[in-house]
Coordinates of C-alpha atoms in Angstrom, one line a residue:
M1 CA 108.7 64.9 91.2
K2 CA 105.4 65.6 92.9
E3 CA 103.3 68.4 91.3
T4 CA 100.0 69.8 92.4
G5 CA 97.8 72.7 91.1
L6 CA 96.6 73.9 87.8
R7 CA 99.5 74.5 85.3
N8 CA 100.6 74.4 81.7
G9 CA 102.0 70.8 81.5
A10 CA 104.0 71.7 78.4
Y11 CA 105.7 74.6 80.1
G12 CA 106.8 73.3 83.5
A13 CA 109.7 74.0 85.8
D14 CA 112.1 72.1 83.5
K15 CA 111.7 74.8 80.9
F16 CA 113.6 77.1 83.3
G17 CA 116.4 74.5 83.7
F18 CA 115.2 73.2 87.1
K19 CA 116.1 69.5 87.6
D20 CA 115.5 66.9 90.4
L21 CA 113.0 69.0 92.3
A22 CA 111.1 67.2 95.1
E23 CA 107.8 69.0 94.6
V24 CA 106.3 71.9 92.7
H25 CA 103.0 73.4 93.9
W26 CA 101.4 75.5 91.1
N27 CA 99.0 78.5 91.4
H28 CA 97.5 77.6 94.8
D29 CA 95.3 80.1 96.5
A30 CA 95.3 81.2 100.1
P31 CA 93.8 78.1 101.9
V32 CA 96.4 75.7 100.5
L33 CA 99.3 78.1 100.9
Y34 CA 98.3 78.8 104.5
E35 CA 98.5 75.0 105.2
H36 CA 102.0 74.7 103.7
A37 CA 103.2 77.8 105.5
V38 CA 101.9 76.7 108.9
A39 CA 103.2 73.2 108.4
A40 CA 106.7 74.6 107.7
R41 CA 106.4 77.1 110.6
E42 CA 106.9 80.0 108.3
G43 CA 104.7 82.2 110.4
H44 CA 101.4 82.4 112.4
I45 CA 97.7 82.9 111.8
V46 CA 96.6 85.9 113.8
Q47 CA 93.3 87.3 115.0
G48 CA 90.9 88.0 112.1
G49 CA 92.6 85.5 109.8
P50 CA 95.7 87.1 108.2
F51 CA 99.0 85.2 108.0
C52 CA 101.8 87.0 109.8
A53 CA 105.5 86.3 108.9
E54 CA 108.8 87.8 110.0
T55 CA 111.4 88.7 107.4
G56 CA 114.5 88.4 109.6
H57 CA 117.2 91.0 109.5
H58 CA 115.9 92.4 106.2
T59 CA 112.8 94.4 107.1
G60 CA 112.9 96.4 103.9
R61 CA 114.4 96.5 100.5
S62 CA 118.2 96.3 100.0
P63 CA 118.7 98.6 97.1
K64 CA 122.5 98.5 97.3
D65 CA 122.4 94.8 96.5
K66 CA 120.4 95.2 93.3
H67 CA 122.4 94.5 90.1
T68 CA 121.7 94.7 86.4
V69 CA 123.4 92.7 83.7
V70 CA 125.4 94.8 81.2
D71 CA 125.0 93.6 77.6
A72 CA 123.9 94.9 74.2
T73 CA 120.4 95.5 75.4
T74 CA 121.3 97.6 78.4
E75 CA 124.8 99.1 77.9
N76 CA 123.7 102.3 76.2
V77 CA 120.2 102.4 77.7
V78 CA 120.4 101.9 81.4
W79 CA 121.1 104.8 83.9
W80 CA 124.3 103.4 85.3
D81 CA 124.7 106.2 87.8
G82 CA 121.7 104.7 89.6
N83 CA 122.3 101.0 88.8
R84 CA 125.0 98.5 89.8
K85 CA 126.6 96.4 87.0
Q86 CA 126.8 92.7 86.7
T87 CA 128.5 90.8 83.9
P88 CA 126.6 88.2 81.9
Q89 CA 129.0 85.5 83.2
Q90 CA 128.4 86.5 86.8
F91 CA 124.7 86.3 86.3
E92 CA 125.0 82.9 84.5
N93 CA 127.1 81.7 87.5
L94 CA 124.3 82.8 89.9
L95 CA 121.6 81.2 87.7
Q96 CA 123.5 77.9 87.6
D97 CA 124.0 78.0 91.4
F98 CA 120.3 78.7 91.9
R99 CA 119.5 75.6 89.9
A100 CA 121.9 73.5 91.9
H101 CA 120.6 74.9 95.2
V102 CA 117.0 73.8 94.6
R103 CA 117.7 70.2 93.7
G104 CA 115.7 68.0 96.0
K105 CA 113.7 70.9 97.3
K106 CA 110.1 71.9 97.3
L107 CA 109.1 75.0 95.2
F108 CA 105.9 77.1 94.9
A109 CA 105.0 78.7 91.6
Q110 CA 102.6 81.4 90.6
D111 CA 101.7 82.4 87.0
L112 CA 100.6 86.1 87.1
H113 CA 100.3 89.3 85.1
G114 CA 102.1 92.6 85.6
G115 CA 99.8 95.2 84.1
A116 CA 96.0 95.5 83.7
D117 CA 96.2 96.7 80.1
P118 CA 96.5 93.6 77.9
D119 CA 98.4 95.7 75.3
Y120 CA 101.2 96.4 77.8
R121 CA 101.2 93.6 80.4
I122 CA 103.9 91.2 81.0
K123 CA 103.3 87.5 81.9
V124 CA 105.4 86.6 85.0
R125 CA 106.2 83.3 86.6
V126 CA 107.4 83.5 90.2
F127 CA 109.2 80.5 91.9
T128 CA 109.6 80.7 95.7
E129 CA 110.9 78.4 98.3
L130 CA 108.5 79.8 101.0
A131 CA 104.8 79.2 100.8
W132 CA 104.0 82.6 102.3
H133 CA 106.1 84.3 99.6
S134 CA 103.9 82.5 97.0
L135 CA 100.8 83.8 98.7
F136 CA 102.3 87.3 99.0
I137 CA 103.0 87.7 95.3
R138 CA 99.7 86.0 94.3
Q139 CA 97.8 88.6 96.3
L140 CA 99.9 91.6 94.9
L141 CA 100.1 90.9 91.2
I142 CA 97.2 90.3 88.8
R143 CA 95.8 86.8 88.9
P144 CA 94.8 85.4 85.5
D145 CA 91.5 83.6 85.1
R146 CA 91.9 79.9 85.9
S147 CA 91.0 79.1 82.3
E148 CA 94.2 80.8 81.2
L149 CA 96.6 78.8 83.4
G150 CA 96.6 75.6 81.3
S151 CA 98.2 77.5 78.4
F152 CA 100.2 80.1 80.4
A153 CA 103.7 80.7 79.0
P154 CA 105.8 83.2 81.0
E155 CA 107.6 86.1 79.4
M156 CA 109.6 86.8 82.6
T157 CA 110.7 84.5 85.4
I158 CA 111.5 85.5 89.0
V159 CA 113.1 83.1 91.4
D160 CA 113.2 84.0 95.2
L161 CA 115.5 81.9 97.4
P162 CA 116.1 83.5 100.8
S163 CA 118.2 80.5 101.9
F164 CA 120.8 81.0 99.1
R165 CA 123.8 83.2 99.9
P166 CA 125.6 84.8 97.0
D167 CA 129.4 84.9 96.6
A168 CA 130.7 88.4 95.8
K169 CA 133.5 87.2 93.5
R170 CA 131.6 84.5 91.7
H171 CA 128.3 86.5 91.4
G172 CA 129.5 90.1 91.2
G173 CA 127.8 91.3 94.4
R174 CA 129.0 93.6 97.2
E175 CA 131.8 92.3 99.4
G176 CA 130.4 91.2 102.7
S177 CA 126.8 91.2 101.6
D178 CA 124.6 88.1 102.0
T179 CA 121.9 89.4 99.7
M180 CA 121.5 90.0 95.9
V181 CA 118.7 91.0 93.5
A182 CA 120.0 90.4 89.9
I183 CA 118.2 91.4 86.8
D184 CA 118.8 90.3 83.2
F185 CA 116.6 92.4 81.0
T186 CA 117.6 90.5 77.8
R187 CA 116.6 87.1 79.2
K188 CA 113.9 88.5 81.4
I189 CA 115.0 86.8 84.5
V190 CA 115.2 88.1 88.1
L191 CA 117.1 86.2 90.8
I192 CA 116.6 87.2 94.5
C193 CA 118.5 85.6 97.4
G194 CA 119.5 86.2 101.0
S195 CA 116.4 88.2 101.9
S196 CA 113.0 87.1 103.1
Y197 CA 111.5 90.6 102.6
A198 CA 108.8 89.8 100.1
G199 CA 108.6 93.4 98.7
E200 CA 111.7 92.6 96.6
M201 CA 109.6 90.5 94.3
K202 CA 106.9 93.0 93.5
K203 CA 109.5 95.8 93.0
S204 CA 111.4 93.6 90.6
V205 CA 108.3 93.5 88.4
F206 CA 108.0 97.2 88.7
T207 CA 111.6 97.7 87.7
A208 CA 111.1 95.5 84.6
L209 CA 108.1 97.5 83.5
N210 CA 110.1 100.7 84.1
F211 CA 112.6 99.3 81.6
Y212 CA 110.3 97.9 78.9
L213 CA 107.3 100.4 78.8
P214 CA 108.9 103.8 78.0
A215 CA 110.1 102.4 74.6
Q216 CA 106.4 101.8 73.9
G217 CA 105.4 105.4 74.8
V218 CA 104.0 104.3 78.2
M219 CA 104.9 106.2 81.4
P220 CA 105.5 103.8 84.3
M221 CA 104.8 105.5 87.6
H222 CA 105.4 104.9 91.3
C223 CA 102.0 106.2 92.3
S224 CA 98.6 105.3 93.5
A225 CA 95.5 106.2 91.6
N226 CA 91.8 106.7 92.1
V227 CA 88.8 108.0 90.1
G228 CA 85.8 110.1 91.0
K229 CA 82.2 109.5 90.2
D230 CA 82.6 111.8 87.1
G231 CA 85.5 109.7 85.8
D232 CA 88.1 112.2 86.9
V233 CA 91.4 110.3 87.6
A234 CA 94.0 111.4 90.2
L235 CA 97.5 110.2 90.6
F236 CA 99.5 110.2 93.9
F237 CA 103.3 110.1 93.6
G238 CA 105.4 109.5 96.6
L239 CA 107.9 107.1 98.3
S240 CA 107.1 104.7 101.1
G241 CA 105.4 106.3 104.0
T242 CA 104.2 109.5 102.3
G243 CA 100.6 108.5 102.1
K244 CA 100.0 106.9 98.6
T245 CA 98.0 104.0 99.9
T246 CA 96.2 106.0 102.6
L247 CA 95.1 109.0 100.4
S248 CA 94.1 106.8 97.4
A249 CA 91.7 104.9 99.7
D250 CA 89.1 107.7 99.5
P251 CA 85.6 106.8 100.6
N252 CA 84.1 108.9 97.8
R253 CA 86.3 107.6 95.0
I254 CA 87.1 104.3 93.3
L255 CA 90.6 102.9 94.0
I256 CA 92.5 101.9 90.8
G257 CA 95.6 100.9 92.7
D258 CA 97.9 101.9 95.6
D259 CA 101.4 101.8 94.3
E260 CA 102.4 101.2 90.6
H261 CA 100.7 102.3 87.4
G262 CA 101.2 102.9 83.7
W263 CA 100.0 105.9 81.7
G264 CA 99.4 105.1 78.1
P265 CA 97.4 106.2 75.0
D266 CA 94.1 104.9 76.5
G267 CA 94.7 106.2 80.0
V268 CA 95.9 104.9 83.4
F269 CA 96.2 101.2 84.3
N270 CA 97.3 99.4 87.4
F271 CA 100.4 97.2 87.3
E272 CA 99.2 95.1 90.2
G273 CA 96.2 93.3 91.6
G274 CA 96.7 94.0 95.2
C275 CA 97.8 96.6 97.8
Y276 CA 100.9 96.8 100.0
A277 CA 100.0 99.1 102.9
K278 CA 102.3 100.3 105.7
C279 CA 100.4 99.4 108.8
I280 CA 102.4 101.0 111.6
K281 CA 99.9 102.8 113.8
L282 CA 97.1 101.4 111.6
S283 CA 93.7 102.1 113.3
Q284 CA 90.1 101.4 112.5
E285 CA 89.2 105.0 113.2
A286 CA 91.8 106.7 110.9
E287 CA 91.9 104.1 108.0
P288 CA 88.8 101.9 108.3
E289 CA 89.0 100.3 104.9
I290 CA 92.7 99.4 105.1
Y291 CA 92.2 98.2 108.6
A292 CA 89.4 95.9 107.5
A293 CA 91.4 94.6 104.5
T294 CA 94.3 93.9 106.8
N295 CA 92.4 92.0 109.5
R296 CA 90.9 89.2 107.4
F297 CA 91.8 85.8 105.9
G298 CA 94.1 86.1 102.9
A299 CA 96.0 89.2 104.0
V300 CA 99.7 88.7 104.5
L301 CA 101.4 90.7 107.3
E302 CA 105.1 91.3 107.6
N303 CA 106.9 91.9 110.9
V304 CA 103.7 92.9 112.8
V305 CA 103.9 92.3 116.5
F306 CA 101.0 90.3 118.1
D307 CA 100.1 88.9 121.4
P308 CA 101.3 85.3 121.5
E309 CA 98.2 84.1 123.4
T310 CA 95.3 86.1 121.9
R311 CA 97.0 86.6 118.5
V312 CA 95.7 90.2 118.5
C313 CA 98.0 92.5 116.4
D314 CA 99.6 95.5 118.0
F315 CA 99.9 97.9 115.1
D316 CA 101.5 100.6 117.2
N317 CA 104.5 98.4 118.1
D318 CA 107.5 99.2 116.0
S319 CA 110.0 97.0 118.0
K320 CA 110.7 94.8 114.9
T321 CA 110.6 97.7 112.4
E322 CA 108.6 100.8 111.5
N323 CA 108.1 99.3 108.1
T324 CA 105.4 96.8 109.1
R325 CA 103.3 95.8 106.1
S326 CA 100.0 94.4 105.0
A327 CA 99.5 92.8 101.6
Y328 CA 96.1 92.0 100.3
P329 CA 94.1 91.6 97.0
I330 CA 92.7 94.9 95.8
E331 CA 89.2 93.4 95.9
F332 CA 89.5 93.5 99.7
M333 CA 88.8 97.2 99.4
P334 CA 85.1 98.0 99.2
R335 CA 85.5 100.6 96.3
A336 CA 88.1 99.0 94.1
S337 CA 88.1 99.0 90.3
T338 CA 87.3 95.7 88.8
T339 CA 89.3 96.4 85.7
G340 CA 92.4 98.3 87.1
R341 CA 91.9 100.8 84.2
A342 CA 90.6 104.4 83.9
R343 CA 90.7 107.4 81.7
Q344 CA 93.4 110.1 81.3
P345 CA 94.3 111.8 84.6
K346 CA 92.9 115.2 85.6
N347 CA 95.1 115.8 88.7
I348 CA 98.6 114.8 89.8
I349 CA 99.7 115.1 93.4
F350 CA 103.3 114.8 94.5
L351 CA 103.5 113.7 98.2
A352 CA 106.5 114.7 100.3
A353 CA 107.0 113.8 103.9
D354 CA 109.0 116.9 104.7
A355 CA 111.1 116.0 107.7
F356 CA 112.2 119.6 108.0
G357 CA 108.6 120.8 108.7
V358 CA 108.9 123.9 106.5
M359 CA 106.8 123.0 103.4
P360 CA 103.1 124.1 103.3
P361 CA 100.5 121.3 103.4
I362 CA 99.5 121.9 99.8
A363 CA 100.8 124.0 96.8
K364 CA 99.7 124.5 93.2
L365 CA 102.5 123.8 90.7
T366 CA 103.0 125.2 87.2
P367 CA 104.0 122.6 84.5
A368 CA 107.6 123.6 84.9
Q369 CA 107.5 123.3 88.7
A370 CA 105.9 119.9 88.3
M371 CA 108.7 118.8 86.1
Y372 CA 111.2 120.2 88.6
H373 CA 109.7 118.5 91.7
F374 CA 109.2 115.2 89.8
L375 CA 112.9 115.0 88.9
S376 CA 113.8 116.2 92.5
G377 CA 111.5 113.6 94.2
Y378 CA 111.9 115.2 97.6
T379 CA 110.6 113.3 100.6
A380 CA 111.9 111.7 103.8
K381 CA 113.0 108.1 104.1
V382 CA 111.2 106.4 107.0
A383 CA 112.9 103.9 109.3
G384 CA 112.8 100.4 108.1
T385 CA 112.0 100.9 104.5
E386 CA 115.7 100.4 103.7
K387 CA 118.1 98.2 105.6
G388 CA 120.2 100.1 108.2
L389 CA 118.0 103.2 108.2
V390 CA 117.2 104.6 111.7
G391 CA 114.8 107.4 112.3
V392 CA 113.9 109.7 109.3
E393 CA 116.4 111.2 106.8
P394 CA 115.6 113.7 104.0
E395 CA 116.0 112.2 100.6
F396 CA 115.9 113.3 97.0
S397 CA 114.7 110.2 95.0
T398 CA 114.3 111.2 91.4
C399 CA 110.9 110.6 89.9
F400 CA 109.9 109.3 93.4
A401 CA 111.3 106.0 92.3
A402 CA 115.1 106.1 92.0
P403 CA 115.8 102.5 93.1
F404 CA 113.5 101.2 90.4
L405 CA 114.6 103.3 87.4
P406 CA 116.6 101.4 84.8
R407 CA 116.6 104.4 82.4
P408 CA 117.9 107.9 82.9
P409 CA 115.5 110.1 85.0
A410 CA 115.1 112.7 82.3
E411 CA 113.6 110.1 80.0
Y412 CA 110.7 109.6 82.5
G413 CA 110.5 113.3 83.3
N414 CA 110.2 114.3 79.6
L415 CA 107.5 111.6 79.0
L416 CA 105.5 112.8 82.0
R417 CA 105.8 116.5 81.0
E418 CA 104.5 115.6 77.5
L419 CA 101.5 113.7 79.0
I420 CA 100.7 116.6 81.4
A421 CA 100.7 119.1 78.6
K422 CA 98.7 116.9 76.2
H423 CA 96.0 116.2 78.7
N424 CA 96.0 119.5 80.6
V425 CA 96.6 118.0 84.0
D426 CA 96.6 120.1 87.2
C427 CA 99.6 119.4 89.5
W428 CA 99.9 119.8 93.2
L429 CA 102.6 119.3 95.9
V430 CA 101.3 118.0 99.3
N431 CA 103.4 117.8 102.5
S432 CA 102.2 114.8 104.4
G433 CA 105.2 115.2 106.7
W434 CA 105.8 117.5 109.6
T435 CA 104.6 120.9 110.7
G436 CA 105.6 123.1 113.7
G437 CA 109.2 122.0 113.7
V438 CA 111.6 119.4 112.3
Y439 CA 111.0 115.7 112.8
G440 CA 111.3 115.0 116.5
V441 CA 110.2 118.5 117.5
G442 CA 107.1 119.2 115.3
R443 CA 104.1 117.0 114.8
R444 CA 103.0 114.9 111.8
M445 CA 100.6 116.8 109.5
P446 CA 97.1 115.7 110.6
I447 CA 95.7 113.1 108.1
K448 CA 92.3 114.9 108.2
V449 CA 93.9 118.1 107.1
T450 CA 95.7 116.4 104.2
R451 CA 92.5 114.5 103.1
A452 CA 90.5 117.8 103.2
L453 CA 93.1 119.6 101.1
V454 CA 93.4 116.8 98.6
T455 CA 89.6 116.6 98.3
G456 CA 89.6 120.4 97.5
A457 CA 92.2 119.9 94.8
L458 CA 90.3 117.0 93.2
D459 CA 86.8 118.5 93.4
G460 CA 87.9 121.8 92.0
S461 CA 87.1 123.9 95.0
L462 CA 90.7 125.0 95.5
R463 CA 90.7 126.6 92.1
N464 CA 88.5 129.4 93.6
A465 CA 90.9 130.0 96.6
S466 CA 93.1 133.0 96.9
Y467 CA 96.8 132.2 96.6
R468 CA 100.1 133.6 97.8
T469 CA 103.6 132.9 96.4
D470 CA 105.7 131.0 98.9
P471 CA 108.8 133.1 99.6
Y472 CA 111.1 130.1 99.8
F473 CA 109.8 127.7 97.1
G474 CA 108.0 130.0 94.7
F475 CA 104.9 127.9 94.3
S476 CA 101.4 129.0 94.9
V477 CA 99.9 128.3 98.3
P478 CA 96.2 128.9 99.3
T479 CA 95.8 131.7 101.8
S480 CA 92.7 130.2 103.4
V481 CA 90.7 127.0 103.0
P482 CA 87.3 126.4 104.8
G483 CA 87.7 124.0 107.7
I484 CA 91.6 124.2 107.8
E485 CA 93.3 126.0 110.7
P486 CA 94.7 129.2 109.0
H487 CA 98.2 129.0 110.5
L488 CA 98.8 125.5 108.9
L489 CA 98.8 127.2 105.5
Y490 CA 101.7 129.5 106.7
P491 CA 104.3 127.0 108.0
M492 CA 106.4 129.7 109.7
K493 CA 103.4 130.5 112.0
T494 CA 103.4 126.9 113.3
W495 CA 107.0 127.3 114.6
K496 CA 107.7 128.9 118.0
D497 CA 111.2 130.0 116.8
K498 CA 110.6 132.0 113.6
A499 CA 114.4 132.6 113.1
A500 CA 114.9 128.8 113.3
F501 CA 112.2 128.3 110.6
D502 CA 113.9 130.8 108.3
E503 CA 117.2 129.1 108.7
T504 CA 115.8 125.7 108.2
A505 CA 113.8 126.7 105.1
R506 CA 116.8 128.3 103.5
K507 CA 118.8 125.2 104.2
L508 CA 116.2 123.0 102.4
V509 CA 116.1 125.4 99.5
R510 CA 119.9 125.0 99.1
M511 CA 119.5 121.3 99.3
F512 CA 117.0 121.4 96.4
Q513 CA 119.4 123.6 94.4
E514 CA 122.4 121.4 95.0
N515 CA 120.6 118.2 94.2
F516 CA 119.2 119.5 90.9
V517 CA 122.6 120.5 89.4
K518 CA 122.9 117.0 87.9
Y519 CA 119.7 117.5 85.9
E520 CA 120.2 121.1 84.7
K521 CA 121.7 120.2 81.3
Q522 CA 118.9 117.8 80.6
V523 CA 116.0 120.2 81.1
D524 CA 114.7 123.5 79.5
A525 CA 115.3 126.9 80.9
D526 CA 111.8 127.2 82.4
V527 CA 112.3 124.1 84.5
R528 CA 115.6 125.4 85.7
A529 CA 113.9 128.7 86.6
A530 CA 111.3 126.7 88.7
A531 CA 113.9 125.9 91.3
P532 CA 113.2 127.1 94.9
E533 CA 114.9 130.4 95.6
V534 CA 114.5 132.7 98.6
R535 CA 112.7 135.6 96.9
L536 CA 111.4 137.7 99.9
A537 CA 112.3 138.4 103.5
A538 CA 110.9 135.9 106.0
E539 CA 107.2 136.4 106.7

């Protein structure tokens, strides 16, 4: 077997049960992986230097194909309402078939860390059959110092084989599906097959940390984070497309991370060492830092359309998917944290891309309202982020992370509430979605408006604003903010048809109420009382 790269010779691929491999390429950086990927025709180098790949028919995650092994570790701990079961034998069948599938093949391996805090990180080894997948995960997780690689012993192993097709009966997957993500929390193994969408790898690490960390008193969070010059930390919760990456890339603040963090006794820490930005409609004018990070050597683009002759990317083109992506190391951002760690948060912002266009651009939440909206996790699913999704649909994704939650949602909610109370954190709800009408009729909330309101929340200036109580949702909304068009703070005023607004707002209130029924027995009375309720006549 041919092996290249720096590695722990005493802990090779054979330790995972791989036999008769043709080649293993260990811990290579971008230049070598570019060469392998180009030679194998896995994608193209485009203008500026990024590597651009297509992910085939999977242009997003496939959450319905994610399975968790049921055993003594998980049976009474995992939230089975939100997780599909797999027997230990079915997982073992899949593992053995993976080992057989790679005989005689070339693999790429990366030894990485999930978690910037040494007390809570997990050592992850990732085997891939595609060179660009190896580059992707290298750019997104935390890269150990080269001096550590000679003694690296993984705690968790991920194997990603897009060319392998699972068998529903033998492996316990969905009938008719050609895809599977299988997780064994006891053995700390993740097996991914049938999909070339690289995001499945990073989200598998996130899912694992969501399982292991709460038992240690650490809150895992699907959020971005940044810190101001005075050390004030802000967290931005939200699903794909709501603005986590965009809003955390603030020119006046240091970026801690754009997607996944832990909140522990010593403060906030990034799970990752890179950023995974949506790049549909990416422009140098609107998002100069993300644009610069995307258009350079070492960035990995997924499903971005480019001119075949000039190799110039067309970020406005969504013909392959709206879920076009850019993955790059966090140090590509000019104001990124070098440690991935910061103090206790001062502000939490919940981002909702309201497809109904009835939520205000910003609202101040009480602690009970924060718990309610965290468990509700309202947003809008954007086309392409999940297989088969077209257009935009409203969604309640509990904790803004339902597909990645192995434990019951209330466990995360209660942990977050305790931390908010302990550290006296201010909480806000921001609508980065639509105004002036429902999706397809209204317009997307201007990013400059959202940025200005978020800045006001973080610098404390919104504390001095006058507030009204929203008649539909009950939270506090500023009545005026300098530099913001007044009518934007009164959503009804942005609609031509006021009766249609009232009807739509009432419909969304009912959706909130109906969705929260499943959590009512798990929360206190003050959280139940924080539910949206039409309190006044329409404005």
